[in-house]
Structures are given as structure tokens and as C-alpha cells.
Coordinates of C-alpha atoms and ligand atoms in Angstrom, one line a residue:
Chain S
X1 CA 0.0 0.0 0.0
X2 CA 1.4 3.4 -0.9
X3 CA 2.0 5.9 1.9
X4 CA -0.5 8.7 2.6
X5 CA 0.2 11.9 0.7
X6 CA 0.6 15.1 2.7
X7 CA 0.9 18.7 1.7
X8 CA 1.8 21.8 3.6
X9 CA 1.0 25.3 2.4
X10 CA 1.2 28.9 3.7
X11 CA -0.9 31.9 2.9
X12 CA -0.9 35.2 4.9
X13 CA 1.3 34.1 7.7
X14 CA 4.6 34.8 9.4
X15 CA 6.3 31.5 8.9
X16 CA 6.0 30.5 12.5
X17 CA 3.6 27.7 11.6
X18 CA 6.2 26.2 9.3
X19 CA 8.6 26.5 12.1
X20 CA 6.2 24.6 14.4
X21 CA 6.3 21.7 12.0
X22 CA 10.1 21.7 12.1
X23 CA 9.8 22.0 15.9
X24 CA 8.6 18.4 16.0
X25 CA 12.3 17.7 16.0
X26 CA 13.2 14.0 15.6
X27 CA 9.5 13.2 15.7
X28 CA 9.2 14.8 12.3
X29 CA 11.4 11.9 11.0
X30 CA 8.8 9.5 12.0
X31 CA 6.2 11.5 10.2
X32 CA 8.4 11.8 7.1
X33 CA 8.8 8.1 7.1
X34 CA 5.1 7.4 7.4
X35 CA 4.0 9.8 4.7
X36 CA 4.9 11.1 1.3
X37 CA 5.2 14.9 1.4
X38 CA 4.0 15.9 -2.0
X39 CA 4.0 19.7 -1.6
X40 CA 5.7 22.0 0.9
X41 CA 7.0 25.2 -0.7
X42 CA 9.0 26.3 2.3
X43 CA 11.1 23.1 2.3
X44 CA 10.7 21.1 -0.9
X45 CA 11.0 22.0 -4.5
X46 CA 7.5 21.1 -5.8
X47 CA 5.6 23.6 -7.9
X48 CA 2.0 24.5 -8.4
X49 CA 1.9 22.5 -11.7
X50 CA 2.9 19.4 -9.8
X51 CA -0.3 19.8 -7.6
X52 CA -2.4 20.6 -10.7
X53 CA -1.3 17.4 -12.3
X54 CA -2.5 15.3 -9.3
X55 CA -5.8 13.5 -9.3
X56 CA -8.6 15.1 -7.4
X57 CA -8.7 13.8 -3.8
X58 CA -5.3 12.2 -4.1
X59 CA -3.7 14.1 -1.3
X60 CA -4.7 12.5 2.1
X61 CA -4.3 15.6 4.1
X62 CA -3.3 19.2 3.4
X63 CA -2.2 21.4 6.3
X64 CA -2.8 25.0 5.4
X65 CA -1.6 27.9 7.5
X66 CA -2.2 31.6 7.1
X67 CA -5.2 33.8 6.5
X68 CA -6.5 34.3 2.9
X69 CA -6.2 37.8 1.6
X70 CA -5.1 37.6 -2.0
X71 CA -6.4 36.1 -5.3
X72 CA -3.4 33.9 -5.4
X73 CA -3.9 32.5 -2.0
X74 CA -7.5 31.7 -2.8
X75 CA -6.5 30.0 -6.0
X76 CA -4.0 27.8 -4.2
X77 CA -6.3 26.8 -1.3
X78 CA -9.1 26.1 -3.8
X79 CA -6.7 23.9 -5.8
X80 CA -5.5 22.1 -2.6
X81 CA -9.1 21.6 -1.5
X82 CA -9.9 19.8 -4.7
X83 CA -6.8 17.6 -4.5
X84 CA -7.2 16.7 -0.8
X85 CA -9.4 14.4 1.1
X86 CA -8.8 16.3 4.3
X87 CA -8.0 20.0 4.8
X88 CA -6.7 21.1 8.2
X89 CA -6.7 24.8 9.1
X90 CA -3.3 25.1 10.8
X91 CA -2.7 27.8 13.3
X92 CA -4.6 30.9 14.4
X93 CA -4.5 32.7 11.0
X94 CA -6.1 29.9 9.1
X95 CA -8.4 29.1 12.0
X96 CA -9.7 32.6 12.9
X97 CA -7.9 35.1 10.6
X98 CA -5.0 35.7 13.0
X99 CA -2.9 38.8 13.3
X100 CA -3.1 39.6 9.6
X101 CA -6.8 39.7 10.1
X102 CA -6.4 43.0 12.1
X103 CA -6.1 44.5 8.6
X104 CA -9.9 44.3 8.6
X105 CA -10.0 47.5 10.6
X106 CA -8.7 49.2 7.4
X107 CA -9.4 48.8 3.7
X108 CA -7.1 48.0 0.9
X109 CA -6.8 51.6 -0.5
X110 CA -5.8 52.9 2.9
X111 CA -3.2 50.1 3.4
X112 CA -1.6 50.6 0.0
X113 CA -1.5 54.3 0.6
X114 CA 0.2 54.0 4.0
X115 CA 2.6 51.3 2.9
X116 CA 3.7 52.7 -0.5
X117 CA 3.1 56.5 -0.2
X118 CA 3.0 57.8 3.3
X119 CA 5.1 55.6 5.5
X120 CA 8.3 57.4 6.8
X121 CA 10.4 54.6 5.3
X122 CA 9.2 55.3 1.8
X123 CA 11.4 57.4 -0.5
X124 CA 9.6 60.7 -0.5
X125 CA 7.9 61.5 -3.8
X126 CA 7.2 57.8 -4.5
X127 CA 4.0 57.5 -6.5
X128 CA 4.2 53.8 -7.4
X129 CA 1.6 51.5 -6.0
X130 CA 1.5 47.8 -7.0
X131 CA -0.9 47.1 -9.8
X132 CA -2.4 43.8 -10.8
X133 CA -1.4 44.4 -14.4
X134 CA 1.2 46.5 -16.1
X135 CA 2.5 46.6 -19.6
X136 CA 6.3 47.0 -20.1
X137 CA 8.3 46.8 -23.3
X138 CA 8.9 43.1 -22.8
X139 CA 5.2 42.4 -22.4
X140 CA 2.4 42.3 -19.8
X141 CA 3.3 41.6 -16.1
X142 CA 0.7 40.6 -13.6
X143 CA 0.5 40.4 -9.8
X144 CA -2.1 38.7 -7.6
X145 CA -4.8 41.0 -6.3
X146 CA -4.8 42.0 -2.7
X147 CA -8.3 41.7 -1.2
X148 CA -10.0 44.3 0.8
X149 CA -11.0 41.9 3.5
X150 CA -8.9 39.2 5.2
X151 CA -10.6 35.8 5.5
X152 CA -10.1 32.8 7.7
X153 CA -9.6 29.6 5.7
X154 CA -13.1 28.3 6.3
X155 CA -14.6 31.5 4.9
X156 CA -13.0 30.6 1.5
X157 CA -13.1 26.8 1.3
X158 CA -14.5 23.8 3.3
X159 CA -12.3 22.9 6.2
X160 CA -12.4 19.5 7.9
X161 CA -10.4 20.2 11.1
X162 CA -8.6 22.9 12.9
X163 CA -5.3 23.0 14.8
X164 CA -5.4 26.2 16.8
X165 CA -2.5 28.2 18.2
X166 CA 0.1 30.8 17.2
X167 CA 1.7 28.4 16.3
X168 CA 0.0 25.2 17.2
X169 CA 1.8 23.4 20.0
X170 CA 3.9 20.4 19.0
X171 CA 2.1 17.9 21.0
X172 CA -1.3 18.8 19.4
X173 CA 0.3 18.6 16.0
X174 CA 1.7 15.1 16.7
X175 CA -1.6 13.9 18.1
X176 CA -3.5 15.2 15.1
X177 CA -1.1 13.7 12.6
X178 CA -1.2 10.3 14.4
X179 CA -5.0 10.3 14.8
X180 CA -5.5 11.1 11.1
X181 CA -2.9 8.7 9.7
X182 CA -4.4 5.9 11.8
X183 CA -7.7 6.7 10.3
X184 CA -9.4 7.6 13.6
X185 CA -11.2 10.5 12.1
X186 CA -12.9 12.9 14.5
X187 CA -16.3 14.6 13.8
X188 CA -16.0 17.0 10.8
X189 CA -15.3 20.5 12.0
X190 CA -13.5 19.4 15.2
X191 CA -11.0 21.7 16.7
X192 CA -8.1 19.4 17.6
X193 CA -7.4 20.7 21.1
X194 CA -9.0 20.3 24.6
X195 CA -12.4 22.1 25.0
X196 CA -11.7 23.8 28.3
X197 CA -10.4 27.2 29.2
X198 CA -6.7 27.8 30.0
X199 CA -7.2 28.8 33.6
X200 CA -7.7 25.1 34.3
X201 CA -4.1 24.4 33.3
X202 CA -2.7 27.6 34.8
X203 CA 0.2 27.1 37.2
X204 CA -1.1 30.2 39.1
X205 CA -4.6 28.9 39.4
X206 CA -4.6 28.8 43.2
X207 CA -3.9 32.5 43.4
X208 CA -6.9 33.5 41.4
X209 CA -9.2 35.3 43.9
X210 CA -12.8 34.3 44.3
X211 CA -14.0 37.8 43.6
X212 CA -11.7 39.2 41.0
X213 CA -11.9 42.9 40.4
X214 CA -10.0 45.3 38.2
X215 CA -9.3 48.9 39.3
X216 CA -6.8 49.7 36.6
X217 CA -5.6 48.1 33.4
X218 CA -1.9 47.7 33.3
X219 CA 0.4 46.9 30.4
X220 CA 3.4 44.6 30.8
X221 CA 5.6 47.3 29.3
X222 CA 4.9 49.6 32.1
X223 CA 4.6 47.5 35.2
X224 CA 6.4 44.4 36.5
X225 CA 4.3 41.3 36.7
X226 CA 4.5 39.4 39.9
X227 CA 5.5 35.9 38.7
X228 CA 3.6 34.1 41.5
X229 CA 0.2 35.8 41.3
X230 CA -2.8 35.5 39.0
X231 CA -1.9 37.8 36.1
X232 CA -5.4 39.1 35.6
X233 CA -5.9 39.9 39.3
X234 CA -2.9 42.1 39.0
X235 CA -4.7 44.2 36.3
X236 CA -2.9 42.8 33.2
X237 CA -5.3 41.7 30.5
X238 CA -4.9 37.9 30.6
X239 CA -7.4 36.2 28.4
X240 CA -6.8 32.7 29.8
X241 CA -10.4 32.5 31.2
X242 CA -11.9 32.6 27.8
X243 CA -9.2 30.9 25.8
X244 CA -9.0 27.2 24.9
X245 CA -6.3 25.3 26.7
X246 CA -3.8 23.0 25.0
X247 CA -0.8 25.3 24.8
X248 CA 0.7 24.2 28.1
X249 CA 0.3 27.8 29.4
X250 CA 3.7 28.7 27.9
X251 CA 3.1 32.5 28.0
X252 CA 2.1 32.3 31.7
X253 CA 5.3 30.3 32.3
X254 CA 7.2 33.1 30.6
X255 CA 5.4 35.6 32.9
X256 CA 3.3 37.1 30.2
X257 CA -0.5 37.3 30.0
X258 CA -2.5 35.0 27.7
X259 CA -3.4 36.8 24.5
X260 CA -5.9 34.2 23.3
X261 CA -4.2 32.6 20.3
X262 CA -5.9 29.2 20.9
X263 CA -9.3 30.8 20.3
X264 CA -12.5 30.2 22.1
X265 CA -14.0 27.0 23.4
X266 CA -16.8 25.4 21.5
X267 CA -19.6 27.2 23.4
X268 CA -18.4 30.6 22.2
X269 CA -19.0 32.0 18.7
X270 CA -17.2 35.3 18.9
X271 CA -14.0 35.2 20.9
X272 CA -13.6 39.0 21.3
X273 CA -17.2 39.5 22.4
X274 CA -16.9 36.9 25.0
X275 CA -13.6 38.2 26.2
X276 CA -15.0 41.7 26.4
X277 CA -17.9 40.4 28.3
X278 CA -15.8 38.6 30.8
X279 CA -13.2 41.4 31.4
X280 CA -15.7 44.3 31.5
X281 CA -17.8 42.7 34.2
X282 CA -14.7 42.7 36.5
X283 CA -14.3 46.4 36.3
X284 CA -14.5 47.9 39.8
X285 CA -16.8 50.8 39.2
X286 CA -20.6 51.4 38.9
X287 CA -20.9 54.8 37.3
X288 CA -20.4 55.7 33.8
X289 CA -17.6 58.2 34.3
X290 CA -15.4 55.9 36.5
X291 CA -16.0 52.9 34.2
X292 CA -15.0 55.0 31.2
X293 CA -11.9 56.1 32.9
X294 CA -10.8 52.5 33.7
X295 CA -11.6 51.4 30.1
X296 CA -9.5 54.4 28.8
X297 CA -6.5 52.7 30.4
X298 CA -6.9 49.7 28.1
X299 CA -4.7 50.1 25.0
X300 CA -6.2 49.2 21.7
X301 CA -9.4 47.2 22.6
X302 CA -10.0 45.8 19.1
X303 CA -6.4 44.7 18.8
X304 CA -6.5 43.2 22.3
X305 CA -9.8 41.3 22.2
X306 CA -9.6 40.4 18.5
X307 CA -5.9 39.9 18.2
X308 CA -6.3 36.6 16.5
X309 CA -9.9 36.5 15.5
X310 CA -11.3 39.6 13.8
X311 CA -12.1 37.9 10.4
X312 CA -13.9 35.1 12.2
X313 CA -15.8 37.5 14.5
X314 CA -19.5 38.3 14.0
X315 CA -18.8 41.8 12.7
X316 CA -16.0 40.4 10.5
X317 CA -14.5 43.7 9.3
X318 CA -14.8 47.4 9.9
X319 CA -18.0 48.8 8.5
X320 CA -17.8 50.7 5.2
X321 CA -20.7 52.9 4.4
X322 CA -22.0 51.8 1.0
X323 CA -21.6 55.2 -0.5
X324 CA -18.5 56.8 1.0
X325 CA -16.3 53.8 1.8
X326 CA -12.7 53.7 0.7
X327 CA -12.8 50.0 0.5
X328 CA -15.2 50.0 -2.5
X329 CA -13.1 52.4 -4.4
X330 CA -10.4 49.8 -5.0
X331 CA -6.7 50.4 -4.9
Chain Z
X1 CA -49.3 51.9 16.5
X2 CA -48.4 55.3 15.2
X3 CA -48.2 56.5 11.6
X4 CA -44.5 57.7 12.0
X5 CA -43.6 54.8 9.7
X6 CA -45.4 56.3 6.8
X7 CA -44.2 59.8 7.0
X8 CA -40.9 59.1 5.2
X9 CA -41.1 56.6 2.3
X10 CA -38.3 54.1 1.7
X11 CA -36.0 53.1 4.5
X12 CA -37.6 51.7 7.7
X13 CA -35.0 51.2 10.4
X14 CA -35.1 47.9 12.1
X15 CA -34.3 48.1 15.8
X16 CA -33.8 45.2 18.1
X17 CA -34.5 46.1 21.7
X18 CA -33.4 43.9 24.6
X19 CA -35.6 44.9 27.6
X20 CA -35.2 43.5 31.1
X21 CA -38.3 41.7 32.4
X22 CA -38.7 43.7 35.6
X23 CA -38.5 47.3 34.6
X24 CA -38.2 48.2 30.9
X25 CA -40.4 45.4 29.5
X26 CA -43.0 46.3 32.1
X27 CA -42.7 49.9 31.0
X28 CA -43.2 49.0 27.3
X29 CA -46.3 47.0 28.4
X30 CA -47.5 50.1 30.2
X31 CA -46.9 52.3 27.2
X32 CA -49.1 49.8 25.3
X33 CA -52.0 49.6 27.7
X34 CA -51.8 53.4 28.0
X35 CA -52.2 53.6 24.2
X36 CA -49.1 55.7 23.8
X37 CA -48.0 55.6 20.2
X38 CA -44.4 55.1 19.1
X39 CA -42.5 54.2 16.0
X40 CA -43.3 50.6 15.0
X41 CA -39.6 49.9 14.1
X42 CA -38.7 48.1 17.3
X43 CA -38.6 44.3 17.8
X44 CA -38.5 43.7 21.6
X45 CA -36.7 40.8 23.0
X46 CA -37.5 40.2 26.7
X47 CA -34.5 39.1 28.9
X48 CA -34.7 38.5 32.6
X49 CA -32.0 41.2 33.3
X50 CA -29.9 43.5 31.3
X51 CA -26.9 41.7 32.9
X52 CA -27.9 38.7 30.9
X53 CA -26.8 40.4 27.7
X54 CA -23.8 38.8 26.1
X55 CA -22.1 41.2 23.6
X56 CA -22.5 38.3 21.1
X57 CA -26.3 38.9 21.2
X58 CA -25.9 42.5 20.2
X59 CA -23.4 41.6 17.4
X60 CA -25.7 38.8 16.1
X61 CA -28.6 41.3 16.0
X62 CA -26.5 43.6 13.8
X63 CA -25.2 40.7 11.7
X64 CA -28.8 39.5 11.1
X65 CA -30.1 42.7 9.8
X66 CA -30.7 45.1 12.7
X67 CA -29.9 48.7 11.9
X68 CA -29.8 49.6 15.6
X69 CA -29.8 47.9 19.0
X70 CA -31.4 49.3 22.2
X71 CA -30.8 47.9 25.6
X72 CA -33.2 48.8 28.4
X73 CA -32.7 47.9 32.1
X74 CA -33.6 49.0 35.6
X75 CA -32.2 52.3 37.0
X76 CA -29.0 52.0 39.0
X77 CA -29.8 50.5 42.4
X78 CA -33.1 49.0 41.1
X79 CA -31.9 45.8 39.4
X80 CA -34.0 42.9 40.5
X81 CA -30.7 40.9 40.7
X82 CA -28.8 43.7 42.5
X83 CA -25.9 44.3 40.1
X84 CA -26.9 43.0 36.7
X85 CA -27.4 46.5 35.3
X86 CA -23.9 47.6 36.4
X87 CA -22.5 44.7 34.5
X88 CA -24.5 45.6 31.5
X89 CA -23.2 49.2 31.7
X90 CA -19.6 48.1 31.8
X91 CA -20.0 45.8 28.9
X92 CA -21.9 48.5 27.0
X93 CA -19.2 51.1 27.4
X94 CA -16.5 48.7 26.3
X95 CA -18.5 47.3 23.4
X96 CA -19.5 50.7 22.2
X97 CA -15.9 51.7 22.0
X98 CA -15.1 48.6 20.0
X99 CA -18.1 49.1 17.7
X100 CA -17.0 52.6 17.0
X101 CA -13.6 51.5 16.1
X102 CA -15.2 49.0 13.7
X103 CA -17.0 51.9 12.0
X104 CA -20.4 51.3 13.4
X105 CA -21.9 54.7 14.1
X106 CA -22.6 55.5 17.8
X107 CA -26.3 56.2 17.2
X108 CA -27.0 52.6 16.3
X109 CA -26.3 51.3 19.8
X110 CA -27.9 52.7 22.9
X111 CA -28.5 51.8 26.6
X112 CA -31.3 53.4 28.7
X113 CA -32.5 52.9 32.2
X114 CA -36.3 52.8 32.1
X115 CA -38.3 52.1 35.2
X116 CA -41.6 50.1 35.2
X117 CA -43.6 53.3 35.5
X118 CA -41.8 55.2 32.7
X119 CA -44.0 54.2 29.7
X120 CA -43.4 57.7 28.3
X121 CA -39.7 57.2 28.3
X122 CA -40.0 54.0 26.2
X123 CA -42.0 56.1 23.7
X124 CA -39.5 58.9 23.6
X125 CA -36.4 56.7 23.4
X126 CA -37.8 54.6 20.6
X127 CA -38.9 57.6 18.6
X128 CA -35.6 59.3 19.0
X129 CA -33.6 56.3 18.1
X130 CA -35.8 55.6 15.1
X131 CA -35.1 59.1 13.8
X132 CA -31.4 58.9 14.4
X133 CA -31.1 55.7 12.5
X134 CA -33.3 56.9 9.7
X135 CA -30.7 59.6 9.2
X136 CA -27.8 57.1 9.4
X137 CA -29.4 54.8 6.8
X138 CA -29.4 51.0 6.7
X139 CA -26.5 49.0 8.0
X140 CA -25.1 46.7 5.5
X141 CA -22.4 44.5 7.1
X142 CA -20.2 42.7 4.6
X143 CA -21.1 39.0 4.2
X144 CA -18.6 36.7 5.8
X145 CA -18.3 33.8 3.5
X146 CA -17.3 33.4 -0.1
X147 CA -20.5 31.8 -1.5
X148 CA -20.0 28.1 -1.8
X149 CA -21.9 28.0 -5.0
X150 CA -19.5 30.2 -6.9
X151 CA -17.1 27.8 -8.5
X152 CA -14.2 29.0 -10.4
X153 CA -11.6 27.4 -12.6
X154 CA -8.3 27.9 -10.8
X155 CA -6.3 30.5 -12.5
X156 CA -8.8 31.4 -15.2
X157 CA -11.2 33.9 -13.8
X158 CA -9.3 36.5 -11.8
X159 CA -12.1 39.0 -11.6
X160 CA -14.5 36.5 -10.2
X161 CA -12.0 35.3 -7.6
X162 CA -11.3 38.9 -6.6
X163 CA -14.9 39.7 -6.4
X164 CA -15.4 37.0 -3.8
X165 CA -12.7 38.3 -1.7
X166 CA -14.9 41.3 -0.9
X167 CA -13.3 43.6 -3.5
X168 CA -15.8 45.7 -5.3
Ligands
FES1 S1 -33.6 43.2 36.4 FE1 -33.7 45.0 35.3 S2 -31.6 45.3 34.9 FE2 -31.5 43.6 36.2

């Protein structure tokens, strides 16, 4: 019997998910022996044409990381979807949109303007903005189109399973790979991580007060975090109480608050909304003025509560008025 | 109900109102029995307490076609469950800030304390909010998914692919 075929692909991502695969260390050798890697642009020299030449459904499983925000990424994941029996959204960006998804607070025109015309690192006087098509003496050149809106993988193609995390923890990857290669397929749509909040695994669990209140929001860059006490009780925005566990509480071990990369548990639809609900109710004030003052101390609420999940949120992207919106004016 | 709806043709705002059982819902009931007229643009959802409101409910309302969302609860100190309305207020202030950053105009989202006896306040708030939103116009949130029905030959139809990414 031939070995199962596996593909890895990346879209709008930082490369950390690829690193996570390599982080399997010697275990990766076991995986490599058990499977045929038929496509992995970061490590192996296969091309898109090689994938196109395969029969539909001939890849056992494709691991796709990164959010989807360009026509090229969409074409690639659509292609991989057709060629694969199983597609796994790998990492926060593919799962919920991830950090690139915060671009959904802007639109394409504004981003291109900032990056190519107005940023201080741009040579002043530059007027060149990438085009999808340009004719030069040698012929016509094309570039993929940047989308206005960043999407999570399942907003573009059907996804069978999810491996959450930024990046997914090695033990969860290993477990997922073994489970699938052994044919013990979980329910479609399963998130391959425990369905309990991180506080459960927190080494500081015992120090979480019964009645937790927040009088002031603090940032780790401004105050020192006591390494032995519940981080949230100290006023630092730790999202462990609304975040799925499975990461081994590595950030807490490193004395940093949980930022929520594993996403919500299955009972929650919108991670940011739930996190806002949980955190706001802890604010130690009853009148509007005082509450507002405490909330003012919170830096960048959208970026904090939706750090990894804006595209997958209910609102999905910033609202563009149908008539005046920059988004609909194109690049 | 009133004829406000017919004064301006065209756009009729859709407002989802979450009223707590003990105060605001009772007030709305009172407004009804007292035959006070107000804009028929509100769909009232009764909740036991304003503190029950998960921000997800509010976002879902917007996602599913509401042009505005109104929360009504007991006055400070009067919550049937002691502190539910304070929780609602904290969540509201934070959520409002996030909504604003997401481009959703402030007038679309409002919280009011309305006691059981204040039928007239129900009337006034609903009329005001309807007018505000009528001026703001309908809320059209961008659809989330690329329609599953749209199938494209890989690499052949760039325009169609781009269109489904939310590009005009
Ligand atoms: S019961 Fe009315 S706000 Fe709590």
C-alpha cells in the first residue's frame, strides 16, 4: 500500500507555523517516514503545476496555515481543496484570521496608501503602488490581487479540522497527525485541542481570587508582573479564562498574559465579544464616568480582544458605508 | 401603532430592543396599555435582566439585519438581581468603543435605564432612536463567506476570484 500523501501550504502568515512543524524535532522523521510529502514550498521543490497534475482527492491531508487575503492564496487553497481528502486549518491565522486579520480594521486603499506612499520609510515623492497588471516593453506583467478583506480559511473553502494556536503546540500537531494517519477521524469540524479554558491548566490557578476585580488596566511594558500571582488579578489583561487550553500555558510560564491565540471553546462563537464580556464585568466601578476612565486605560481594545480572530468575528471587518467607503473604491 | 412609519417613504429602520423583564419590559407594556404611540420599528426581546446580555447577542442582531440595537434595564440600584445593570453598563461602554472603532456609528447602539412606570420614556427613546437611525441609513455588514456556489476554474477567472474576496 502506498504511503498517505501530505501537503503543507502557507498563505498570509509569518512562517511561525512552518517552524512549528520543524519543531517536532526528531518526531518529524517518524512522520516523514510514514508519509509522502508531495507539496511543501518552504522546504521542498514542488511547484503548483505538480499539484495541478495530481488527481482530485489524491492528497490524504493538506495542512494550510495563514489567512486568505489575495487572489493567489485563494486559487491555491481552492486547488488544494480539490486535490485533498482532508484539509486542516493550521494555526490561528487559518483558524480565525489571526494577526493579519487585524487589517480588517482598514481597507485596501488605505493600506496601500500607507505602505507605499506615506510611511516614513518610503522614499519621498514615490507614486508607485502595486498594480495587478502593467505593460512594459517586454510584455504584460501581472500580480495577484490584494483583497479588501482578510478571510479565515473556512470562509473561503471547506475545512475539515482545525489546529489552533500561534503556532499550534507540537504535542497537538503530533496527536492530530497520528490520529488522522491511523484513520481515527474525529467529527468533521472538530478543533483538535481540549475544549476547556486555559485557567484550568494555569500554574497560578490557586492564586486567582474568588472575587476578581480590576481597578486599573496595566500593560506589561509599564509594570512588572509578579511571577507568582494570577496575572489578571494584577490588572494585566490575561485572556486565559476565555481561551481554549492546550498550549501548556507557555506564555504564563514566561510571565506574560495569555493573548488568546488558541481561540474560544466550542460554546463561544465570537472570541472577542466573550472576552470583552468577561473582562468588562470585572471592572471595579458602577458609574459611567469611572467605568469609562478605567476602560480608557486599556490600550487598543480591538487589537487586544480580536488579536487573532477579527475575520472570524460576527462583525468580521470594519463597517464601510456603502456610498463613501474607501474599500469599495479599489486600490 | 403610530403613523410615523409612513411619513418618510423608503427606508424603515429595524431596531432590536433587549428589555429586562422587571423594569423596561413592564414599561413597554404600560406604554401599550396606556395607548401611547411610538414608531413601529422596534422588535422587543425580553430578557430577565440587562446583565444577561452577552455582547454576542448584540453583534448577532447587527449581523442578522438590525440597523440599531437598544438595551433597556432598571435604573442603577433598582436591578432585580442587584448588580446586573452595572455589569450591562460596563459591557456596553467597552462594546460601544469597539463598535465605534469598527466603523459602526454610535447612534446605532444605545442603553437606557427605564423604570416600570416610565412608559413615556419608552415612547421617547424609541422615537428618538428611530429618527437617528433613519438619518444614518441602513447598516449593510459585509457578508462573511465566499459563496460556496461560486465555483471558479483555478487561475482562469481572476475577476470572479477577486470579487469573492470582498473587493468591489
Ligand atoms: S432586572 Fe432590570 S436590569 Fe437587572
